[in-house]
Amino acid sequence: MADIETDVLIVGTGPAGSATAALLSSYGVANMVVNRYRWLADTPRAHITNQRAMEVLRDLGPEVEGEAMMHASPQEIMGENVFCESLAGEEIGRMKSWGTHPLSKAEHLLSSPCFMNDLPQTFMEPILFKTACSRGTQPRMSTEYLRHEQDGDGVTTTCRDRLSNTEFTVRSKFLVGADGGNSLVAEQLGLPFEGKMGVGGSMNILFRADLSKYVAHRPSVLYWVMQPGADVGGIGMGLVRMVRPWNEWLIVWGYDINQPPPDVTPAFATEVARQLIGDPTLEIELLRANTWTVNNCFATHLQKDRVFIMGDAAHRHPPSNGLGSNTSIQDGFNLAWKLAKVVKGQAGMGLLDSYSAERAPVARQIVTRANQSIAEFGPIFEALGMDGGVDHEKIQRNMEARCDATPAAEAQREALRKAIAFKKYEFDAHGVEMNQRYRSSAILTDGQEEPAFPADAELHYAPTTWPGARLPHVWVFDRAGGKLSTLDLCGRGEFTLLTGIGGEAWVAAAEAVGRELGLPIRTHVIGPRRAVEDHTGDWARASEIRDAGCLLVRPDHHVAWRSPTLAADPAAELRRVLKSILAR
Ligand code: FDA
């Protein structure tokens, strides 16, 4: 007999675990989270928060999205990505990033009701965790996961209470390993991984200092410092990252992974800060220093029967592109509704297989992208003459040669401009963030062909209602004239059916089939004199179906199935589709 019982036990209160707990509690599923530490993240590791992750927070409620925005640095001050010799020294180049270039900004505005922002992990985690606990999650801090055993009906997990040094067991229907890059859950499951851990070493130096005079005129979250000798290990150069504008900062500095991690003393940290900022007398208030390793590794399968892994447990990669926490939250959005449907008896266990089928390709994609982004700094080093060699004077001469009036220097300037512009694949890769299209048993295309991406799929989001894609966002209006995103019509743990004038038979069918399957299905008819109106015509253009067709949207905003027109027997169609998707 286990000491404690719950439906879902989650190991880890990072972005993945806290988001999953918040979603499960919002869906009314009993759950418990454990964290081996006393509290949440104590360093502001993740910060770039993309639109898709913000859509998850919006789904949790306007107060959750609102609180995040209240604490976040807004998108407008994120984007002057600077490459320089030091913050006080010469600027080498700059690129508009994170959706702040006017063309990119338009794409962001058209794609989502939410805004990209900079929200340090020290703010994001408490928001998610508080949402979870206030809605029913049972938290157990200072509690370490040790091991689990699963059988046909559930999972028995052994944990250690670190305060009393006693062990206890938890019996749950499901176990989620959101236990980070050194996941014990993943290790014990023996899940298959590709790639390598520990490919580079980095240190974080967190400090306070007012740097306004160096940065306020070129506001950015990232200032890349390129100095001779900076290209050691880690991310390849010195990074001065804004944590709070403009008086709290995190320096990320590489160290040689083949050597033991350095002891980052206050004197050493001050020295590095002075060097990168270019002010030999700068005084910093050192808040924290620690080292971490750069990984290039992902699981190719994310579950074993009743046990799942998510977040960094499944994908381990450098911070490039700012994908880690975002993807972790999105993993939770994918899995939580599926667990809820199975726990509530609305779906069969087969639905859960779609989690790995849908999210393992994302794990592969983001780890590959993040590591490629590191490699893509190479041409910048090359253009500056910084590639290889330890002769600092020679490197300095190479860097300065770009200012000469010679054909070689002109070629060097051109190469540098090109190399910096190419970094849009790291700093403005909207497609990487938004283009996830799923293929699994929880999606039915009925043979409809996937539309091609009209532009580079890593850089540009391509909206479509092809089943598997995320429902496109457009603004629609309620009868009082209030503006709603199409995403606001959906989500919150339930399936939604969207149709138009002439599609009322779908609504009746959804009600009947929903009753039959014990599954609430929300419905909306969009059109003139209906509860939701499309004054701009944007929905008619985005929906890719006729007015009397329908879209069936999953709780995570992805289109599950669509019918271009009214079917002869809408109830039979919906029954077929839902039974297949829900493994009933
Ligand atoms: P995470 O590691 O955050 O949490 C794991 C949890 O499991 C913790 O609560 C831990 O205590 C707990 N745990 C582990 N083992 C346990 C056990 N045995 N028992 C109980 N509890 C256990 N990402 C991003 O999206 N945008 C960005 O801009 C950045 N930037 C960034 C900069 C830097 C410098 C770093 C190092 C990282 C980033 N990231 C990022 C990445 C981001 O920090 C990372 O991807 C997320 O924290 C992953 O969240 P998880 O919840 O998966 O794991």
PDB file of N, CA, C and O in Angstrom, residues 251-292:
ATOM      1  N   ILE A 251      26.629  37.241 -17.328  1.00  0.00           N
ATOM      2  CA  ILE A 251      27.694  36.999 -18.309  1.00  0.00           C
ATOM      3  C   ILE A 251      27.801  35.506 -18.530  1.00  0.00           C
ATOM      4  O   ILE A 251      27.790  34.733 -17.564  1.00  0.00           O
ATOM      5  N   VAL A 252      27.837  35.120 -19.794  1.00  0.00           N
ATOM      6  CA  VAL A 252      28.069  33.715 -20.126  1.00  0.00           C
ATOM      7  C   VAL A 252      29.425  33.653 -20.813  1.00  0.00           C
ATOM      8  O   VAL A 252      29.655  34.350 -21.811  1.00  0.00           O
ATOM      9  N   TRP A 253      30.293  32.858 -20.267  1.00  0.00           N
ATOM     10  CA  TRP A 253      31.701  32.849 -20.703  1.00  0.00           C
ATOM     11  C   TRP A 253      32.144  31.402 -20.790  1.00  0.00           C
ATOM     12  O   TRP A 253      31.898  30.631 -19.865  1.00  0.00           O
ATOM     13  N   GLY A 254      32.776  31.032 -21.879  1.00  0.00           N
ATOM     14  CA  GLY A 254      33.141  29.627 -22.071  1.00  0.00           C
ATOM     15  C   GLY A 254      34.372  29.214 -21.276  1.00  0.00           C
ATOM     16  O   GLY A 254      35.184  30.050 -20.894  1.00  0.00           O
ATOM     17  N   TYR A 255      34.476  27.938 -20.982  1.00  0.00           N
ATOM     18  CA  TYR A 255      35.734  27.393 -20.467  1.00  0.00           C
ATOM     19  C   TYR A 255      36.015  26.084 -21.189  1.00  0.00           C
ATOM     20  O   TYR A 255      35.106  25.484 -21.776  1.00  0.00           O
ATOM     21  N   ASP A 256      37.251  25.695 -21.168  1.00  0.00           N
ATOM     22  CA  ASP A 256      37.654  24.487 -21.901  1.00  0.00           C
ATOM     23  C   ASP A 256      37.108  23.258 -21.181  1.00  0.00           C
ATOM     24  O   ASP A 256      37.499  22.957 -20.053  1.00  0.00           O
ATOM     25  N   ILE A 257      36.222  22.535 -21.877  1.00  0.00           N
ATOM     26  CA  ILE A 257      35.541  21.384 -21.275  1.00  0.00           C
ATOM     27  C   ILE A 257      36.525  20.254 -20.945  1.00  0.00           C
ATOM     28  O   ILE A 257      36.248  19.395 -20.106  1.00  0.00           O
ATOM     29  N   ASN A 258      37.711  20.310 -21.578  1.00  0.00           N
ATOM     30  CA  ASN A 258      38.696  19.261 -21.291  1.00  0.00           C
ATOM     31  C   ASN A 258      39.473  19.516 -20.003  1.00  0.00           C
ATOM     32  O   ASN A 258      40.266  18.696 -19.565  1.00  0.00           O
ATOM     33  N   GLN A 259      39.237  20.705 -19.438  1.00  0.00           N
ATOM     34  CA  GLN A 259      39.870  21.041 -18.155  1.00  0.00           C
ATOM     35  C   GLN A 259      38.801  20.994 -17.064  1.00  0.00           C
ATOM     36  O   GLN A 259      37.606  21.073 -17.358  1.00  0.00           O
ATOM     37  N   PRO A 260      39.203  20.906 -15.799  1.00  0.00           N
ATOM     38  CA  PRO A 260      38.189  20.950 -14.736  1.00  0.00           C
ATOM     39  C   PRO A 260      37.486  22.313 -14.747  1.00  0.00           C
ATOM     40  O   PRO A 260      38.094  23.317 -15.147  1.00  0.00           O
ATOM     41  N   PRO A 261      36.208  22.390 -14.315  1.00  0.00           N
ATOM     42  CA  PRO A 261      35.513  23.677 -14.300  1.00  0.00           C
ATOM     43  C   PRO A 261      36.262  24.672 -13.423  1.00  0.00           C
ATOM     44  O   PRO A 261      36.791  24.298 -12.376  1.00  0.00           O
ATOM     45  N   PRO A 262      36.353  25.940 -13.863  1.00  0.00           N
ATOM     46  CA  PRO A 262      37.098  26.923 -13.063  1.00  0.00           C
ATOM     47  C   PRO A 262      36.366  27.273 -11.781  1.00  0.00           C
ATOM     48  O   PRO A 262      35.148  27.117 -11.688  1.00  0.00           O
ATOM     49  N   ASP A 263      37.133  27.745 -10.805  1.00  0.00           N
ATOM     50  CA  ASP A 263      36.533  28.218  -9.566  1.00  0.00           C
ATOM     51  C   ASP A 263      36.213  29.707  -9.788  1.00  0.00           C
ATOM     52  O   ASP A 263      37.117  30.528  -9.876  1.00  0.00           O
ATOM     53  N   VAL A 264      34.934  30.016  -9.942  1.00  0.00           N
ATOM     54  CA  VAL A 264      34.566  31.392 -10.281  1.00  0.00           C
ATOM     55  C   VAL A 264      34.474  32.219  -8.989  1.00  0.00           C
ATOM     56  O   VAL A 264      33.415  32.371  -8.391  1.00  0.00           O
ATOM     57  N   THR A 265      35.620  32.725  -8.564  1.00  0.00           N
ATOM     58  CA  THR A 265      35.666  33.539  -7.334  1.00  0.00           C
ATOM     59  C   THR A 265      35.151  34.946  -7.651  1.00  0.00           C
ATOM     60  O   THR A 265      35.115  35.350  -8.820  1.00  0.00           O
ATOM     61  N   PRO A 266      34.786  35.734  -6.615  1.00  0.00           N
ATOM     62  CA  PRO A 266      34.355  37.113  -6.870  1.00  0.00           C
ATOM     63  C   PRO A 266      35.413  37.908  -7.642  1.00  0.00           C
ATOM     64  O   PRO A 266      35.072  38.680  -8.538  1.00  0.00           O
ATOM     65  N   ALA A 267      36.689  37.688  -7.331  1.00  0.00           N
ATOM     66  CA  ALA A 267      37.740  38.444  -8.026  1.00  0.00           C
ATOM     67  C   ALA A 267      37.771  38.059  -9.503  1.00  0.00           C
ATOM     68  O   ALA A 267      37.853  38.920 -10.390  1.00  0.00           O
ATOM     69  N   PHE A 268      37.663  36.771  -9.786  1.00  0.00           N
ATOM     70  CA  PHE A 268      37.676  36.295 -11.168  1.00  0.00           C
ATOM     71  C   PHE A 268      36.451  36.833 -11.929  1.00  0.00           C
ATOM     72  O   PHE A 268      36.551  37.314 -13.060  1.00  0.00           O
ATOM     73  N   ALA A 269      35.279  36.761 -11.275  1.00  0.00           N
ATOM     74  CA  ALA A 269      34.039  37.226 -11.908  1.00  0.00           C
ATOM     75  C   ALA A 269      34.144  38.718 -12.230  1.00  0.00           C
ATOM     76  O   ALA A 269      33.757  39.162 -13.324  1.00  0.00           O
ATOM     77  N   THR A 270      34.697  39.497 -11.297  1.00  0.00           N
ATOM     78  CA  THR A 270      34.840  40.945 -11.525  1.00  0.00           C
ATOM     79  C   THR A 270      35.782  41.194 -12.698  1.00  0.00           C
ATOM     80  O   THR A 270      35.531  42.047 -13.551  1.00  0.00           O
ATOM     81  N   GLU A 271      36.843  40.405 -12.762  1.00  0.00           N
ATOM     82  CA  GLU A 271      37.818  40.555 -13.844  1.00  0.00           C
ATOM     83  C   GLU A 271      37.148  40.298 -15.200  1.00  0.00           C
ATOM     84  O   GLU A 271      37.326  41.068 -16.155  1.00  0.00           O
ATOM     85  N   VAL A 272      36.371  39.206 -15.293  1.00  0.00           N
ATOM     86  CA  VAL A 272      35.696  38.881 -16.563  1.00  0.00           C
ATOM     87  C   VAL A 272      34.724  40.008 -16.914  1.00  0.00           C
ATOM     88  O   VAL A 272      34.660  40.470 -18.065  1.00  0.00           O
ATOM     89  N   ALA A 273      33.937  40.475 -15.939  1.00  0.00           N
ATOM     90  CA  ALA A 273      32.960  41.539 -16.205  1.00  0.00           C
ATOM     91  C   ALA A 273      33.664  42.799 -16.705  1.00  0.00           C
ATOM     92  O   ALA A 273      33.242  43.419 -17.685  1.00  0.00           O
ATOM     93  N   ARG A 274      34.755  43.172 -16.052  1.00  0.00           N
ATOM     94  CA  ARG A 274      35.487  44.378 -16.470  1.00  0.00           C
ATOM     95  C   ARG A 274      36.001  44.243 -17.894  1.00  0.00           C
ATOM     96  O   ARG A 274      35.951  45.168 -18.687  1.00  0.00           O
ATOM     97  N   GLN A 275      36.479  43.035 -18.201  1.00  0.00           N
ATOM     98  CA  GLN A 275      37.049  42.804 -19.535  1.00  0.00           C
ATOM     99  C   GLN A 275      35.962  42.898 -20.617  1.00  0.00           C
ATOM    100  O   GLN A 275      36.148  43.523 -21.646  1.00  0.00           O
ATOM    101  N   LEU A 276      34.823  42.267 -20.381  1.00  0.00           N
ATOM    102  CA  LEU A 276      33.785  42.247 -21.417  1.00  0.00           C
ATOM    103  C   LEU A 276      33.083  43.600 -21.523  1.00  0.00           C
ATOM    104  O   LEU A 276      32.665  44.010 -22.598  1.00  0.00           O
ATOM    105  N   ILE A 277      32.944  44.270 -20.405  1.00  0.00           N
ATOM    106  CA  ILE A 277      32.274  45.572 -20.461  1.00  0.00           C
ATOM    107  C   ILE A 277      33.255  46.651 -20.905  1.00  0.00           C
ATOM    108  O   ILE A 277      32.866  47.654 -21.482  1.00  0.00           O
ATOM    109  N   GLY A 278      34.528  46.388 -20.698  1.00  0.00           N
ATOM    110  CA  GLY A 278      35.538  47.331 -21.176  1.00  0.00           C
ATOM    111  C   GLY A 278      35.732  48.497 -20.241  1.00  0.00           C
ATOM    112  O   GLY A 278      36.054  49.605 -20.683  1.00  0.00           O
ATOM    113  N   ASP A 279      35.510  48.261 -18.973  1.00  0.00           N
ATOM    114  CA  ASP A 279      35.673  49.321 -17.976  1.00  0.00           C
ATOM    115  C   ASP A 279      36.531  48.756 -16.836  1.00  0.00           C
ATOM    116  O   ASP A 279      36.045  47.981 -16.005  1.00  0.00           O
ATOM    117  N   PRO A 280      37.817  49.124 -16.814  1.00  0.00           N
ATOM    118  CA  PRO A 280      38.738  48.508 -15.846  1.00  0.00           C
ATOM    119  C   PRO A 280      38.439  48.868 -14.393  1.00  0.00           C
ATOM    120  O   PRO A 280      38.982  48.250 -13.481  1.00  0.00           O
ATOM    121  N   THR A 281      37.579  49.862 -14.188  1.00  0.00           N
ATOM    122  CA  THR A 281      37.299  50.244 -12.790  1.00  0.00           C
ATOM    123  C   THR A 281      35.883  49.846 -12.374  1.00  0.00           C
ATOM    124  O   THR A 281      35.438  50.178 -11.271  1.00  0.00           O
ATOM    125  N   LEU A 282      35.165  49.149 -13.257  1.00  0.00           N
ATOM    126  CA  LEU A 282      33.771  48.790 -12.966  1.00  0.00           C
ATOM    127  C   LEU A 282      33.654  48.008 -11.643  1.00  0.00           C
ATOM    128  O   LEU A 282      34.429  47.081 -11.395  1.00  0.00           O
ATOM    129  N   GLU A 283      32.715  48.412 -10.815  1.00  0.00           N
ATOM    130  CA  GLU A 283      32.425  47.634  -9.611  1.00  0.00           C
ATOM    131  C   GLU A 283      31.115  46.886  -9.851  1.00  0.00           C
ATOM    132  O   GLU A 283      30.143  47.472 -10.322  1.00  0.00           O
ATOM    133  N   ILE A 284      31.101  45.599  -9.557  1.00  0.00           N
ATOM    134  CA  ILE A 284      29.858  44.838  -9.724  1.00  0.00           C
ATOM    135  C   ILE A 284      29.414  44.299  -8.368  1.00  0.00           C
ATOM    136  O   ILE A 284      30.236  44.073  -7.483  1.00  0.00           O
ATOM    137  N   GLU A 285      28.105  44.105  -8.253  1.00  0.00           N
ATOM    138  CA  GLU A 285      27.589  43.387  -7.083  1.00  0.00           C
ATOM    139  C   GLU A 285      27.341  41.952  -7.552  1.00  0.00           C
ATOM    140  O   GLU A 285      26.370  41.689  -8.268  1.00  0.00           O
ATOM    141  N   LEU A 286      28.261  41.080  -7.198  1.00  0.00           N
ATOM    142  CA  LEU A 286      28.158  39.698  -7.670  1.00  0.00           C
ATOM    143  C   LEU A 286      27.023  38.996  -6.923  1.00  0.00           C
ATOM    144  O   LEU A 286      27.000  38.958  -5.696  1.00  0.00           O
ATOM    145  N   LEU A 287      26.074  38.458  -7.689  1.00  0.00           N
ATOM    146  CA  LEU A 287      24.952  37.776  -7.052  1.00  0.00           C
ATOM    147  C   LEU A 287      25.173  36.271  -7.004  1.00  0.00           C
ATOM    148  O   LEU A 287      24.772  35.596  -6.066  1.00  0.00           O
ATOM    149  N   ARG A 288      25.832  35.765  -8.051  1.00  0.00           N
ATOM    150  CA  ARG A 288      25.935  34.317  -8.130  1.00  0.00           C
ATOM    151  C   ARG A 288      26.857  33.931  -9.276  1.00  0.00           C
ATOM    152  O   ARG A 288      26.892  34.623 -10.291  1.00  0.00           O
ATOM    153  N   ALA A 289      27.585  32.857  -9.133  1.00  0.00           N
ATOM    154  CA  ALA A 289      28.391  32.355 -10.245  1.00  0.00           C
ATOM    155  C   ALA A 289      28.311  30.832 -10.236  1.00  0.00           C
ATOM    156  O   ALA A 289      28.317  30.223  -9.171  1.00  0.00           O
ATOM    157  N   ASN A 290      28.166  30.251 -11.400  1.00  0.00           N
ATOM    158  CA  ASN A 290      28.138  28.788 -11.470  1.00  0.00           C
ATOM    159  C   ASN A 290      28.583  28.339 -12.863  1.00  0.00           C
ATOM    160  O   ASN A 290      28.638  29.146 -13.796  1.00  0.00           O
ATOM    161  N   THR A 291      28.924  27.062 -12.974  1.00  0.00           N
ATOM    162  CA  THR A 291      29.323  26.545 -14.286  1.00  0.00           C
ATOM    163  C   THR A 291      28.295  25.541 -14.769  1.00  0.00           C
ATOM    164  O   THR A 291      27.545  24.974 -13.980  1.00  0.00           O
ATOM    165  N   TRP A 292      28.213  25.347 -16.080  1.00  0.00           N
ATOM    166  CA  TRP A 292      27.295  24.372 -16.662  1.00  0.00           C
ATOM    167  C   TRP A 292      27.901  23.851 -17.960  1.00  0.00           C
ATOM    168  O   TRP A 292      28.832  24.452 -18.490  1.00  0.00           O
TER     169      TRP A 292
END
